[in-house]
Amino acid sequence: LPLGRFMVGTGAASLEDAVRLTAEAKSLGFAGALLLPPFYYKGIAAEGLVAYVDAVIAEVGRDGLQLYLYHFPQNSGVPYEIDTVTRLRRAHPDVILGLKDSSGDLEYAAALSRKLEGFAVFPSAEASLGRARELGFAGCISATANVTGPFAQRAWSGGTVAARDGLAQAVEIRAAIARFPLVAAVKATLALLTEDPNWRKVMPPLSPLSDVELATLKRTLRATALMSNERTERREARRSR
């Protein structure tokens, strides 16, 4: 896929690093830079967070910059409060185009969608797709979409039996994977689907699933549409040889 189809994370603890990464994302032609707040210091005042984002934009340059805020307070410890997002959007409507919400708070995401016209809000779990059009979401950015993609796409289409089925299947697969550390479990799922154990590898400080966890994950996924579809496709591929 062309880089213009991707957002890339450029947030960093230091302003200098965030500027460098965001500038590189812009120069390479990514569709957007996903900016975490500066996460080393906690309890940052709204004024400080606004000044930080203002500085990133000023240093990188507005021309051609497409910035998306990344709200993940469980990991960053620094939230993008609704009032702060509103200030930033109104100050930079041509640059700050949306927000990825990994907080799991659907009401937060819906409130931003209602308040800021044309602002693209992406919740982080497939379950949100059931009300995405009603609540004005731009879609969903989910780690598990690496494996739920076809089901999530049907859910996004909305209003049909296939969409409802796709939503239920995507949510079921997500729930099976989310019983384990998410990144390691997504990679383990890819290893199962591709029959390539190299997919289980993760970068430090993360750890791969243990063999026991992998076996449990496999057993759980077999009850979902993900593994049943995969088994059907393999049988059909063998017949066609």
CSV table of C-alpha atoms in Angstrom, one decimal:
chain,number,residue,atom,x,y,z
A,1,LEU,CA,0.0,0.0,0.0
A,2,PRO,CA,1.2,3.6,-0.6
A,3,LEU,CA,2.4,5.5,2.4
A,4,GLY,CA,-0.5,8.0,1.8
A,5,ARG,CA,-2.8,5.3,3.2
A,6,PHE,CA,-1.0,5.1,6.6
A,7,MET,CA,-0.8,7.1,9.8
A,8,VAL,CA,2.4,6.8,11.7
A,9,GLY,CA,3.1,7.4,15.4
A,10,THR,CA,5.4,10.4,16.0
A,11,GLY,CA,4.8,11.1,19.7
A,12,ALA,CA,7.8,11.2,22.0
A,13,ALA,CA,8.7,12.3,25.5
A,14,SER,CA,10.9,15.1,24.2
A,15,LEU,CA,9.7,18.0,21.9
A,16,GLU,CA,12.9,17.6,19.8
A,17,ASP,CA,12.2,14.0,19.1
A,18,ALA,CA,8.5,14.6,18.3
A,19,VAL,CA,9.4,17.4,15.9
A,20,ARG,CA,12.0,15.2,14.1
A,21,LEU,CA,9.7,12.2,13.8
A,22,THR,CA,6.7,14.3,12.7
A,23,ALA,CA,8.8,16.2,10.1
A,24,GLU,CA,10.1,12.8,8.7
A,25,ALA,CA,6.5,11.5,8.5
A,26,LYS,CA,5.5,14.6,6.6
A,27,SER,CA,8.4,14.4,4.2
A,28,LEU,CA,7.8,10.7,3.4
A,29,GLY,CA,4.2,11.4,2.5
A,30,PHE,CA,2.4,9.5,5.2
A,31,ALA,CA,-1.4,10.3,5.4
A,32,GLY,CA,-1.0,11.6,9.0
A,33,ALA,CA,1.2,11.8,12.0
A,34,LEU,CA,-0.3,10.4,15.2
A,35,LEU,CA,0.9,12.5,18.1
A,36,LEU,CA,0.9,11.3,21.7
A,37,PRO,CA,1.2,14.0,24.3
A,38,PRO,CA,4.7,14.3,26.0
A,39,PHE,CA,4.4,11.5,28.5
A,40,TYR,CA,7.4,11.7,30.8
A,41,TYR,CA,6.0,14.4,33.1
A,42,LYS,CA,2.5,13.8,34.5
A,43,GLY,CA,0.0,16.3,35.6
A,44,ILE,CA,0.8,18.6,32.7
A,45,ALA,CA,-1.4,21.8,32.6
A,46,ALA,CA,-3.6,22.4,29.6
A,47,GLU,CA,-1.6,25.4,28.7
A,48,GLY,CA,1.6,23.3,28.6
A,49,LEU,CA,0.0,20.7,26.4
A,50,VAL,CA,-1.3,23.3,24.0
A,51,ALA,CA,2.1,25.0,23.9
A,52,TYR,CA,3.7,21.6,23.1
A,53,VAL,CA,1.5,20.9,20.2
A,54,ASP,CA,1.8,24.5,19.0
A,55,ALA,CA,5.6,24.1,19.1
A,56,VAL,CA,5.5,20.8,17.1
A,57,ILE,CA,3.4,22.5,14.4
A,58,ALA,CA,5.6,25.6,14.3
A,59,GLU,CA,8.9,23.6,14.1
A,60,VAL,CA,7.7,21.1,11.5
A,61,GLY,CA,5.8,23.7,9.4
A,62,ARG,CA,2.1,23.9,8.7
A,63,ASP,CA,2.3,23.4,5.0
A,64,GLY,CA,1.2,19.8,4.1
A,65,LEU,CA,1.2,18.7,7.8
A,66,GLN,CA,-1.7,16.4,8.7
A,67,LEU,CA,-1.7,15.8,12.5
A,68,TYR,CA,-3.9,13.5,14.5
A,69,LEU,CA,-3.9,13.6,18.3
A,70,TYR,CA,-3.4,10.2,20.1
A,71,HIS,CA,-5.5,10.0,23.3
A,72,PHE,CA,-4.3,7.0,25.3
A,73,PRO,CA,-4.2,8.1,29.0
A,74,GLN,CA,-3.9,4.5,30.3
A,75,ASN,CA,-0.4,4.4,28.7
A,76,SER,CA,0.7,8.0,28.4
A,77,GLY,CA,-0.6,9.2,31.7
A,78,VAL,CA,-1.4,12.5,30.0
A,79,PRO,CA,-4.9,12.9,28.6
A,80,TYR,CA,-6.1,15.1,25.7
A,81,GLU,CA,-9.0,16.7,27.5
A,82,ILE,CA,-12.0,17.7,25.4
A,83,ASP,CA,-11.4,21.4,26.1
A,84,THR,CA,-7.8,21.1,25.1
A,85,VAL,CA,-8.6,19.3,21.9
A,86,THR,CA,-11.2,21.9,21.1
A,87,ARG,CA,-8.6,24.7,21.6
A,88,LEU,CA,-6.1,23.0,19.4
A,89,ARG,CA,-8.6,22.2,16.6
A,90,ARG,CA,-9.9,25.8,16.5
A,91,ALA,CA,-6.3,27.2,16.5
A,92,HIS,CA,-5.1,24.8,13.7
A,93,PRO,CA,-8.2,23.6,11.8
A,94,ASP,CA,-6.1,22.9,8.6
A,95,VAL,CA,-3.5,20.9,10.5
A,96,ILE,CA,-5.2,19.0,13.4
A,97,LEU,CA,-7.5,16.8,11.5
A,98,GLY,CA,-8.6,14.2,14.1
A,99,LEU,CA,-7.9,12.0,17.1
A,100,LYS,CA,-7.4,8.4,17.8
A,101,ASP,CA,-9.1,7.5,21.1
A,102,SER,CA,-7.6,4.5,22.8
A,103,SER,CA,-9.2,5.3,26.2
A,104,GLY,CA,-12.2,3.0,25.6
A,105,ASP,CA,-14.5,5.8,26.7
A,106,LEU,CA,-17.1,5.9,23.9
A,107,GLU,CA,-18.8,8.9,25.4
A,108,TYR,CA,-15.6,10.9,25.2
A,109,ALA,CA,-15.2,10.0,21.5
A,110,ALA,CA,-18.9,10.8,20.8
A,111,ALA,CA,-18.6,14.2,22.6
A,112,LEU,CA,-15.7,15.2,20.4
A,113,SER,CA,-17.5,14.1,17.3
A,114,ARG,CA,-20.6,16.2,18.3
A,115,LYS,CA,-18.5,19.3,19.3
A,116,LEU,CA,-16.1,19.5,16.4
A,117,GLU,CA,-17.6,19.5,13.0
A,118,GLY,CA,-15.4,17.7,10.4
A,119,PHE,CA,-13.0,16.4,13.1
A,120,ALA,CA,-12.2,12.7,12.4
A,121,VAL,CA,-12.6,10.6,15.6
A,122,PHE,CA,-11.3,7.0,15.6
A,123,PRO,CA,-12.1,4.8,18.6
A,124,SER,CA,-9.8,1.9,19.1
A,125,ALA,CA,-12.1,-1.2,19.3
A,126,GLU,CA,-14.2,-2.9,16.7
A,127,ALA,CA,-17.3,-2.8,19.0
A,128,SER,CA,-17.5,1.0,18.3
A,129,LEU,CA,-18.3,0.3,14.7
A,130,GLY,CA,-21.9,-0.7,15.6
A,131,ARG,CA,-22.7,2.9,16.4
A,132,ALA,CA,-20.0,4.6,14.3
A,133,ARG,CA,-22.2,6.3,11.8
A,134,GLU,CA,-24.8,7.3,14.4
A,135,LEU,CA,-22.1,8.9,16.5
A,136,GLY,CA,-20.2,10.4,13.6
A,137,PHE,CA,-17.0,8.4,13.9
A,138,ALA,CA,-14.5,8.3,11.0
A,139,GLY,CA,-13.9,4.6,11.5
A,140,CYS,CA,-11.8,2.6,14.0
A,141,ILE,CA,-8.1,2.2,14.5
A,142,SER,CA,-7.6,-1.1,16.3
A,143,ALA,CA,-4.6,-3.4,16.8
A,144,THR,CA,-6.8,-6.4,16.3
A,145,ALA,CA,-7.9,-5.1,12.8
A,146,ASN,CA,-4.7,-6.8,11.6
A,147,VAL,CA,-6.8,-10.0,11.8
A,148,THR,CA,-10.4,-8.7,12.1
A,149,GLY,CA,-10.1,-6.5,9.0
A,150,PRO,CA,-12.7,-8.3,6.7
A,151,PHE,CA,-15.2,-8.6,9.5
A,152,ALA,CA,-14.7,-5.0,10.6
A,153,GLN,CA,-15.1,-3.8,7.0
A,154,ARG,CA,-18.5,-5.5,6.8
A,155,ALA,CA,-19.4,-3.9,10.2
A,156,TRP,CA,-18.4,-0.5,8.9
A,157,SER,CA,-20.7,-0.8,5.9
A,158,GLY,CA,-23.7,-0.8,8.3
A,159,GLY,CA,-27.4,-1.4,8.0
A,160,THR,CA,-27.3,-5.0,6.6
A,161,VAL,CA,-27.4,-8.5,8.0
A,162,ALA,CA,-23.8,-8.9,6.8
A,163,ALA,CA,-22.8,-5.8,8.7
A,164,ARG,CA,-24.4,-7.0,11.9
A,165,ASP,CA,-22.8,-10.4,11.5
A,166,GLY,CA,-19.4,-8.8,10.7
A,167,LEU,CA,-19.7,-6.7,13.9
A,168,ALA,CA,-20.5,-9.7,16.1
A,169,GLN,CA,-17.7,-11.7,14.6
A,170,ALA,CA,-15.1,-8.9,14.9
A,171,VAL,CA,-16.1,-8.3,18.6
A,172,GLU,CA,-15.9,-12.0,19.4
A,173,ILE,CA,-12.4,-12.3,17.8
A,174,ARG,CA,-11.3,-9.1,19.6
A,175,ALA,CA,-12.5,-10.5,22.9
A,176,ALA,CA,-10.6,-13.7,22.4
A,177,ILE,CA,-7.4,-11.9,21.7
A,178,ALA,CA,-7.8,-9.3,24.4
A,179,ARG,CA,-7.6,-12.0,27.1
A,180,PHE,CA,-3.9,-11.8,26.6
A,181,PRO,CA,-1.3,-9.0,26.3
A,182,LEU,CA,-2.7,-7.4,23.1
A,183,VAL,CA,0.4,-6.9,20.9
A,184,ALA,CA,1.8,-10.3,21.7
A,185,ALA,CA,-1.6,-11.9,21.2
A,186,VAL,CA,-2.1,-10.2,17.8
A,187,LYS,CA,1.3,-11.4,16.6
A,188,ALA,CA,0.6,-14.9,17.9
A,189,THR,CA,-2.7,-14.9,16.0
A,190,LEU,CA,-0.9,-14.0,12.8
A,191,ALA,CA,1.6,-16.9,13.5
A,192,LEU,CA,-1.4,-19.3,13.8
A,193,LEU,CA,-3.0,-18.0,10.6
A,194,THR,CA,0.1,-18.0,8.5
A,195,GLU,CA,1.7,-21.1,10.2
A,196,ASP,CA,4.8,-19.0,10.5
A,197,PRO,CA,6.2,-18.9,14.1
A,198,ASN,CA,8.4,-15.9,13.3
A,199,TRP,CA,5.2,-13.8,13.8
A,200,ARG,CA,5.3,-14.6,17.5
A,201,LYS,CA,8.4,-12.5,18.0
A,202,VAL,CA,8.0,-9.1,19.7
A,203,MET,CA,10.4,-6.3,20.4
A,204,PRO,CA,11.6,-5.7,24.0
A,205,PRO,CA,10.4,-4.8,26.5
A,206,LEU,CA,7.4,-6.9,25.3
A,207,SER,CA,7.3,-10.7,25.7
A,208,PRO,CA,5.8,-13.2,23.4
A,209,LEU,CA,3.0,-15.4,24.6
A,210,SER,CA,4.1,-18.6,26.4
A,211,ASP,CA,3.3,-22.0,24.7
A,212,VAL,CA,0.5,-22.5,27.2
A,213,GLU,CA,-1.0,-19.1,26.4
A,214,LEU,CA,-0.6,-19.8,22.7
A,215,ALA,CA,-2.5,-23.1,23.0
A,216,THR,CA,-5.3,-21.4,25.0
A,217,LEU,CA,-5.5,-18.6,22.4
A,218,LYS,CA,-5.7,-21.1,19.6
A,219,ARG,CA,-8.4,-23.1,21.3
A,220,THR,CA,-10.4,-19.9,21.9
A,221,LEU,CA,-10.0,-18.7,18.4
A,222,ARG,CA,-11.2,-22.0,16.9
A,223,ALA,CA,-14.6,-21.1,18.2
A,224,THR,CA,-14.7,-17.8,16.2
A,225,ALA,CA,-15.3,-17.0,12.6
A,226,LEU,CA,-11.6,-16.2,12.2
A,227,MET,CA,-10.3,-19.8,12.5
A,228,SER,CA,-13.4,-21.4,11.0
A,229,ASN,CA,-13.0,-19.3,7.8
A,230,GLU,CA,-9.3,-20.0,7.7
A,231,ARG,CA,-9.9,-23.8,7.9
A,232,THR,CA,-12.4,-23.6,5.1
A,233,GLU,CA,-10.0,-21.6,2.9
A,234,ARG,CA,-7.3,-24.1,3.5
A,235,ARG,CA,-9.5,-27.0,2.6
A,236,GLU,CA,-10.6,-25.3,-0.6
A,237,ALA,CA,-7.0,-24.5,-1.5
A,238,ARG,CA,-6.0,-28.1,-1.1
A,239,ARG,CA,-8.9,-29.3,-3.3
A,240,SER,CA,-7.8,-26.8,-6.0
A,241,ARG,CA,-4.3,-28.1,-6.3
